[in-house]
XYZ file of C-alpha atoms in Angstrom:
234
model
C 109.155 106.909 150.349
C 111.656 105.419 152.862
C 110.428 102.257 154.328
C 111.859 100.884 157.411
C 112.039 97.054 157.737
C 112.512 96.050 161.315
C 113.489 92.491 162.270
C 113.932 91.365 165.970
C 115.930 88.143 166.141
C 117.059 85.850 169.037
C 119.243 82.889 168.507
C 118.383 82.583 165.094
C 121.671 82.017 163.398
C 120.305 79.552 161.029
C 117.425 81.621 159.847
C 118.392 85.101 159.940
C 120.067 85.285 156.627
C 117.107 84.181 154.909
C 114.880 86.937 156.558
C 117.400 89.759 155.856
C 118.012 88.679 152.367
C 114.519 88.931 151.741
C 114.234 92.233 152.915
C 117.270 93.545 151.078
C 115.979 91.995 147.753
C 112.985 94.076 147.746
C 112.094 96.033 144.613
C 110.784 99.158 146.481
C 113.993 101.166 146.246
C 114.160 103.143 149.282
C 114.634 100.750 152.197
C 116.437 100.526 155.502
C 116.947 97.458 157.398
C 117.122 97.486 161.040
C 118.070 94.438 162.731
C 117.425 94.164 166.558
C 119.765 91.410 168.096
C 118.046 90.932 171.552
C 120.812 89.305 173.281
C 121.623 86.359 171.117
C 123.927 83.692 172.601
C 124.355 81.842 169.469
C 126.410 82.840 165.854
C 123.598 85.494 165.215
C 126.019 88.378 165.508
C 128.556 87.002 163.252
C 126.089 86.272 160.559
C 124.811 89.811 160.571
C 128.560 91.366 160.471
C 128.981 89.850 157.130
C 126.472 92.609 155.663
C 128.326 95.353 156.715
C 126.858 98.908 156.083
C 123.948 97.343 153.875
C 121.908 96.968 157.301
C 121.749 98.438 160.716
C 122.136 96.179 163.954
C 121.240 97.220 167.067
C 122.347 94.694 170.098
C 120.241 94.892 173.329
C 120.049 92.727 176.415
C 117.354 90.062 176.323
C 114.260 91.984 176.643
C 111.656 90.053 174.559
C 110.421 90.367 171.056
C 107.991 93.429 171.626
C 110.904 95.305 173.142
C 113.079 94.464 170.376
C 110.790 95.922 167.743
C 109.831 98.865 169.821
C 113.782 99.491 169.792
C 113.810 99.063 165.774
C 110.802 101.565 165.464
C 112.720 104.480 167.757
C 115.570 103.801 165.656
C 113.926 103.888 162.409
C 113.642 106.943 160.124
C 111.465 105.780 157.349
C 107.737 107.229 156.631
C 106.321 103.689 156.668
C 107.351 100.737 159.152
C 107.090 96.819 158.293
C 108.049 93.817 160.431
C 109.746 91.012 159.812
C 110.185 87.927 162.024
C 113.618 86.386 161.624
C 112.599 83.074 160.316
C 110.064 84.451 157.928
C 110.532 85.712 154.368
C 109.221 88.346 151.991
C 108.377 88.373 148.448
C 110.509 90.762 146.228
C 107.489 93.115 145.784
C 105.633 93.019 148.935
C 106.968 96.432 150.016
C 106.845 98.104 146.847
C 102.625 96.970 146.432
C 101.862 97.925 150.015
C 103.531 101.456 149.638
C 101.882 101.986 146.417
C 98.476 100.958 148.049
C 98.976 103.110 151.199
C 99.648 105.936 149.204
C 96.453 105.502 147.012
C 94.079 104.666 150.193
C 95.589 107.497 152.589
C 92.875 110.207 151.568
C 90.414 107.439 152.439
C 91.970 107.395 155.921
C 93.667 104.184 155.681
C 96.823 103.915 157.533
C 97.724 100.018 157.671
C 97.987 97.672 155.334
C 98.446 93.734 155.445
C 98.712 90.905 153.080
C 98.071 87.141 152.550
C 100.860 84.761 153.894
C 101.700 81.289 152.411
C 101.991 78.896 155.443
C 104.850 76.542 155.024
C 104.388 73.924 157.387
C 106.669 70.817 158.141
C 105.068 67.659 156.991
C 101.829 69.446 155.985
C 100.347 70.752 152.844
C 100.742 74.388 152.218
C 97.933 76.658 152.809
C 97.452 80.499 153.384
C 96.343 82.794 156.362
C 93.463 84.036 154.610
C 92.238 80.379 154.023
C 92.754 79.282 157.457
C 90.392 82.236 158.764
C 87.887 81.903 155.944
C 88.793 85.197 154.730
C 88.157 85.347 151.153
C 87.954 88.882 149.937
C 86.361 89.516 146.374
C 89.230 91.756 145.291
C 93.041 91.134 145.069
C 93.576 94.864 146.784
C 91.355 96.977 148.685
C 90.619 98.201 152.212
C 88.200 97.489 155.032
C 86.507 99.967 157.048
C 85.597 97.313 159.614
C 89.073 95.729 160.722
C 88.027 95.474 164.294
C 85.124 93.656 163.476
C 87.229 91.233 161.149
C 89.947 90.766 163.984
C 87.142 89.809 166.602
C 86.124 86.791 164.900
C 89.305 85.656 163.724
C 93.089 85.470 164.320
C 95.355 86.779 161.597
C 99.119 86.830 161.441
C 100.129 90.332 161.473
C 103.768 91.021 162.308
C 105.153 89.346 159.136
C 102.576 91.223 156.649
C 101.872 94.832 158.148
C 103.094 97.970 156.500
C 102.077 101.062 158.674
C 102.390 104.693 158.667
C 104.873 105.587 161.372
C 103.117 108.235 162.611
C 100.258 105.645 163.395
C 102.815 103.638 165.281
C 103.673 106.118 167.408
C 100.048 107.474 168.045
C 99.049 103.662 169.464
C 102.219 103.506 171.186
C 103.867 100.466 169.896
C 103.787 97.053 171.099
C 103.115 96.226 174.524
C 106.141 94.760 176.227
C 104.541 93.203 179.171
C 102.926 90.402 176.574
C 104.787 87.217 176.161
C 102.451 85.981 173.411
C 100.038 87.431 171.129
C 101.623 90.837 171.307
C 101.004 91.358 167.552
C 97.094 90.563 167.994
C 96.846 93.063 170.814
C 98.685 95.826 168.690
C 96.590 94.966 165.774
C 93.500 95.513 167.674
C 94.301 98.607 168.568
C 95.399 99.864 165.141
C 92.135 98.516 163.926
C 90.009 100.893 166.031
C 91.792 104.205 164.806
C 91.472 103.643 161.009
C 90.561 101.381 158.130
C 93.044 98.826 156.799
C 94.133 98.208 153.242
C 94.564 94.520 152.483
C 96.340 92.368 149.511
C 94.743 88.946 149.172
C 98.115 87.650 147.282
C 100.225 85.991 149.592
C 103.591 88.172 149.711
C 105.099 86.309 152.938
C 105.987 82.880 153.745
C 105.687 81.699 157.118
C 108.179 78.861 157.973
C 106.663 76.859 160.580
C 108.733 74.212 162.680
C 111.679 76.488 163.998
C 112.548 74.983 167.456
C 112.458 78.409 169.425
C 109.358 79.797 167.631
C 107.394 81.779 169.904
C 104.187 80.602 168.634
C 105.018 76.913 168.826
C 106.437 77.512 172.391
C 102.841 79.391 173.618
C 100.713 76.862 175.086
C 96.990 76.726 174.550
C 96.455 78.156 178.119
C 98.927 81.022 177.476
C 96.845 81.926 174.050
C 93.682 81.474 175.934
C 94.730 83.745 179.111
C 96.080 86.426 177.055
C 93.246 86.538 174.662
C 91.042 86.893 177.484
C 93.149 89.789 179.092
C 93.485 91.640 175.723
C 89.587 91.522 175.000
C 88.743 92.759 178.285
C 91.357 95.634 178.411
């Protein structure tokens, strides 16, 4: 089963190689890696050129992360789509475990799978995304029939962890390109209303905090509050 790994990037010459290498190192053998360069002005193009035909690179004028992800989805050919931010990394078995779980739970209606994340902050003790949101499932792998209820009471990092059936992404229409922040939260809410979610409690993603052009870091508290209100009232 082919999985499309989609990596949007903008001026990430210093971290994109780390991200791409983690996608290429997946133990799941059927992978296509699509990097969407959203108008970078640094050396990102030169870094990506070194991979040759091992990855597919799409260049576009700067339109934002959501538009870059949607461009990658449209170009993809995999039955399952997974997203990776260009400053983060996957454990080698992330996709293999997610594919296996999505196939096993498909008859139960599951269309989306997330994993836990190792949160690697600068100058802070490491923790996980599940710990930060007080999410402690009793099983290592399973699925939630009520993902909407879970998301309405906590914020889970989504883009780096999700693997979702392509048909489901097409059904909900992808990322909203008018949102500057929390576009992943908004998409996760829409996905949570149409089908159960599978989860893997092991941290199979590493989130590298402290990057200078991180969207999470640049968003103000007011931005987050305003966009959360807009999303929940839609």
